[in-house]
PDB file of C-alpha atoms in Angstrom:
ATOM      1  CA  UNK W   7       9.707 -10.971  13.455  1.00 84.00           C
ATOM      2  CA  UNK W   8       8.966  -8.622  10.561  1.00 93.00           C
ATOM      3  CA  UNK W   9       7.859  -5.088  11.291  1.00 95.00           C
ATOM      4  CA  UNK W  10       6.391  -2.750   8.699  1.00 97.00           C
ATOM      5  CA  UNK W  11       6.385   1.003   9.079  1.00 95.00           C
ATOM      6  CA  UNK W  12       4.173   3.059   6.775  1.00 96.00           C
ATOM      7  CA  UNK W  13       4.393   6.759   6.094  1.00 95.00           C
ATOM      8  CA  UNK W  14       3.133   9.347   3.650  1.00 97.00           C
ATOM      9  CA  UNK W  15      -0.548   9.527   4.405  1.00 96.00           C
ATOM     10  CA  UNK W  16      -2.372  12.779   4.938  1.00 97.00           C
ATOM     11  CA  UNK W  17      -5.042  15.143   3.740  1.00 98.00           C
ATOM     12  CA  UNK W  18      -5.180  16.097   0.085  1.00 98.00           C
ATOM     13  CA  UNK W  19      -7.710  17.725  -2.199  1.00 98.00           C
ATOM     14  CA  UNK W  20      -9.415  15.757  -4.931  1.00 98.00           C
ATOM     15  CA  UNK W  21      -7.179  15.536  -7.969  1.00 98.00           C
ATOM     16  CA  UNK W  22      -4.058  15.666  -5.864  1.00 98.00           C
ATOM     17  CA  UNK W  23      -1.313  13.135  -5.274  1.00 98.00           C
ATOM     18  CA  UNK W  24       0.308  11.310  -2.398  1.00 98.00           C
ATOM     19  CA  UNK W  25       3.067   8.755  -2.115  1.00 98.00           C
ATOM     20  CA  UNK W  26       2.937   6.124   0.575  1.00 98.00           C
ATOM     21  CA  UNK W  27       6.033   4.300   1.745  1.00 98.00           C
ATOM     22  CA  UNK W  28       6.404   1.109   3.730  1.00 98.00           C
ATOM     23  CA  UNK W  29       9.729  -0.076   5.076  1.00 97.00           C
ATOM     24  CA  UNK W  30      10.202  -3.587   6.391  1.00 96.00           C
ATOM     25  CA  UNK W  31      12.633  -4.917   8.954  1.00 95.00           C
ATOM     26  CA  UNK W  32      14.399  -8.211   8.507  1.00 88.00           C
ATOM     27  CA  UNK W  33      15.879  -9.980   5.535  1.00 90.00           C
ATOM     28  CA  UNK W  34      12.929 -11.504   3.711  1.00 90.00           C
ATOM     29  CA  UNK W  35      11.650  -8.407   1.934  1.00 93.00           C
ATOM     30  CA  UNK W  36      13.227  -9.195  -1.428  1.00 90.00           C
ATOM     31  CA  UNK W  37      11.547 -12.618  -1.503  1.00 93.00           C
ATOM     32  CA  UNK W  38       8.106 -11.419  -0.494  1.00 96.00           C
ATOM     33  CA  UNK W  39       5.012 -10.267  -2.282  1.00 97.00           C
ATOM     34  CA  UNK W  40       4.218  -6.751  -1.114  1.00 98.00           C
ATOM     35  CA  UNK W  41       0.764  -5.291  -1.129  1.00 98.00           C
ATOM     36  CA  UNK W  42      -1.273  -2.275  -0.175  1.00 98.00           C
ATOM     37  CA  UNK W  43      -4.759  -2.706   1.204  1.00 98.00           C
ATOM     38  CA  UNK W  44      -7.230  -0.096   2.311  1.00 98.00           C
ATOM     39  CA  UNK W  45     -10.254   0.052   4.533  1.00 98.00           C
ATOM     40  CA  UNK W  46     -12.800   2.823   4.455  1.00 96.00           C
ATOM     41  CA  UNK W  47     -15.257   3.395   7.304  1.00 91.00           C
ATOM     42  CA  UNK W  48     -18.036   0.825   7.201  1.00 94.00           C
ATOM     43  CA  UNK W  49     -16.437  -1.101   4.362  1.00 96.00           C
ATOM     44  CA  UNK W  50     -14.405  -4.268   4.069  1.00 97.00           C
ATOM     45  CA  UNK W  51     -10.669  -4.153   3.657  1.00 97.00           C
ATOM     46  CA  UNK W  52      -9.736  -4.413  -0.011  1.00 98.00           C
ATOM     47  CA  UNK W  53      -6.582  -5.031  -1.995  1.00 98.00           C
ATOM     48  CA  UNK W  54      -5.387  -1.912  -3.777  1.00 98.00           C
ATOM     49  CA  UNK W  55      -2.197  -3.119  -5.424  1.00 98.00           C
ATOM     50  CA  UNK W  56       0.456  -5.781  -5.122  1.00 98.00           C
ATOM     51  CA  UNK W  57       3.928  -6.437  -6.493  1.00 98.00           C
ATOM     52  CA  UNK W  58       5.837  -9.702  -6.605  1.00 97.00           C
ATOM     53  CA  UNK W  59       9.497 -10.188  -5.884  1.00 95.00           C
ATOM     54  CA  UNK W  60      10.043 -10.154  -9.637  1.00 94.00           C
ATOM     55  CA  UNK W  61       8.218  -6.889 -10.099  1.00 95.00           C
ATOM     56  CA  UNK W  62       4.905  -8.080 -11.511  1.00 98.00           C
ATOM     57  CA  UNK W  63       2.088  -5.817 -10.436  1.00 98.00           C
ATOM     58  CA  UNK W  64      -1.635  -6.129  -9.901  1.00 98.00           C
ATOM     59  CA  UNK W  65      -4.197  -3.389  -9.277  1.00 98.00           C
ATOM     60  CA  UNK W  66      -7.771  -3.072  -8.209  1.00 98.00           C
ATOM     61  CA  UNK W  67      -9.941  -1.873 -11.082  1.00 98.00           C
ATOM     62  CA  UNK W  68     -10.840   1.234  -9.111  1.00 97.00           C
ATOM     63  CA  UNK W  69      -7.242   2.486  -9.068  1.00 98.00           C
ATOM     64  CA  UNK W  70      -5.893   1.301 -12.424  1.00 98.00           C
ATOM     65  CA  UNK W  71      -4.290   4.137 -14.317  1.00 98.00           C
ATOM     66  CA  UNK W  72      -4.119   6.331 -11.210  1.00 98.00           C
ATOM     67  CA  UNK W  73      -1.989   4.401  -8.710  1.00 98.00           C
ATOM     68  CA  UNK W  74       1.444   2.855  -9.149  1.00 98.00           C
ATOM     69  CA  UNK W  75       3.159   0.348  -6.891  1.00 98.00           C
ATOM     70  CA  UNK W  76       6.925  -0.099  -6.878  1.00 98.00           C
ATOM     71  CA  UNK W  77       9.608  -1.558  -4.669  1.00 97.00           C
ATOM     72  CA  UNK W  78      13.231  -0.941  -3.789  1.00 97.00           C
ATOM     73  CA  UNK W  79      14.706  -4.170  -2.472  1.00 95.00           C
ATOM     74  CA  UNK W  80      17.936  -2.442  -1.468  1.00 95.00           C
ATOM     75  CA  UNK W  81      15.915  -0.247   0.897  1.00 96.00           C
ATOM     76  CA  UNK W  82      13.370  -2.885   1.960  1.00 96.00           C
ATOM     77  CA  UNK W  83      10.719  -0.415   0.894  1.00 97.00           C
ATOM     78  CA  UNK W  84       7.548  -0.536  -1.152  1.00 98.00           C
ATOM     79  CA  UNK W  85       5.813   2.552  -2.487  1.00 98.00           C
ATOM     80  CA  UNK W  86       2.326   3.435  -3.578  1.00 98.00           C
ATOM     81  CA  UNK W  87       2.141   6.461  -5.826  1.00 98.00           C
ATOM     82  CA  UNK W  88      -1.411   7.778  -5.831  1.00 98.00           C
ATOM     83  CA  UNK W  89      -2.486  10.307  -8.443  1.00 98.00           C
ATOM     84  CA  UNK W  90      -5.806  11.872  -9.412  1.00 98.00           C
ATOM     85  CA  UNK W  91      -7.115  11.103  -5.969  1.00 98.00           C
ATOM     86  CA  UNK W  92     -10.848  10.964  -5.394  1.00 98.00           C
ATOM     87  CA  UNK W  93     -12.885  11.326  -2.210  1.00 97.00           C
ATOM     88  CA  UNK W  94     -13.722   7.624  -2.465  1.00 97.00           C
ATOM     89  CA  UNK W  95     -10.018   6.840  -2.027  1.00 98.00           C
ATOM     90  CA  UNK W  96     -10.323   8.030   1.563  1.00 98.00           C
ATOM     91  CA  UNK W  97      -9.339   5.120   3.811  1.00 98.00           C
ATOM     92  CA  UNK W  98      -6.708   3.724   6.091  1.00 98.00           C
ATOM     93  CA  UNK W  99      -4.023   2.187   3.901  1.00 98.00           C
ATOM     94  CA  UNK W 100      -2.141  -0.868   5.100  1.00 98.00           C
ATOM     95  CA  UNK W 101       1.085  -2.357   3.865  1.00 98.00           C
ATOM     96  CA  UNK W 102       1.319  -6.153   3.808  1.00 98.00           C
ATOM     97  CA  UNK W 103       4.324  -8.416   3.393  1.00 97.00           C
ATOM     98  CA  UNK W 104       3.445 -11.933   2.300  1.00 96.00           C
ATOM     99  CA  UNK W 105       5.531 -15.061   2.335  1.00 95.00           C
ATOM    100  CA  UNK W 106       4.234 -18.138   4.122  1.00 92.00           C
ATOM    101  CA  UNK W 107       2.860 -15.672   6.671  1.00 94.00           C
ATOM    102  CA  UNK W 108       1.293 -12.270   6.284  1.00 95.00           C
ATOM    103  CA  UNK W 109       2.651  -9.281   8.149  1.00 96.00           C
ATOM    104  CA  UNK W 110       0.641  -6.070   8.402  1.00 97.00           C
ATOM    105  CA  UNK W 111       1.662  -2.524   9.032  1.00 97.00           C
ATOM    106  CA  UNK W 112      -0.176  -0.261  11.440  1.00 96.00           C
ATOM    107  CA  UNK W 113      -1.908   1.686   8.689  1.00 97.00           C
ATOM    108  CA  UNK W 114      -1.761   5.265   7.515  1.00 97.00           C
ATOM    109  CA  UNK W 115      -4.752   7.521   6.991  1.00 98.00           C
ATOM    110  CA  UNK W 116      -5.426   9.012   3.577  1.00 98.00           C
ATOM    111  CA  UNK W 117      -8.171  11.612   3.390  1.00 98.00           C
ATOM    112  CA  UNK W 118      -9.245  13.139   0.099  1.00 98.00           C
ATOM    113  CA  UNK W 119     -11.439  16.200   0.333  1.00 97.00           C
ATOM    114  CA  UNK W 120     -13.850  17.214  -2.395  1.00 94.00           C
TER     115      UNK W 120
END
């Protein structure tokens, strides 16, 4: 069973930065696609960014140029570097590990004040 533990969320002013981390248990991390999703109150969960095992990345249009996703396979960890944060980035951010199955983290709150 894969477990994902997220950290790094918090309260930040608009224009600020945060870095989220997600560490996975088990031995399948290096083979998996890793992603970050977010869900704001009253809105559907949306994909923020993803990274393949080979390092190819994909971003939602709303975060392109501001967010960066990376991974360290030796540490079983994926990161989401968030810069130039906006109040509309406020959400619970979830880490997802995808192989044949999808494993979700518990979520970490990011709040951006104006």
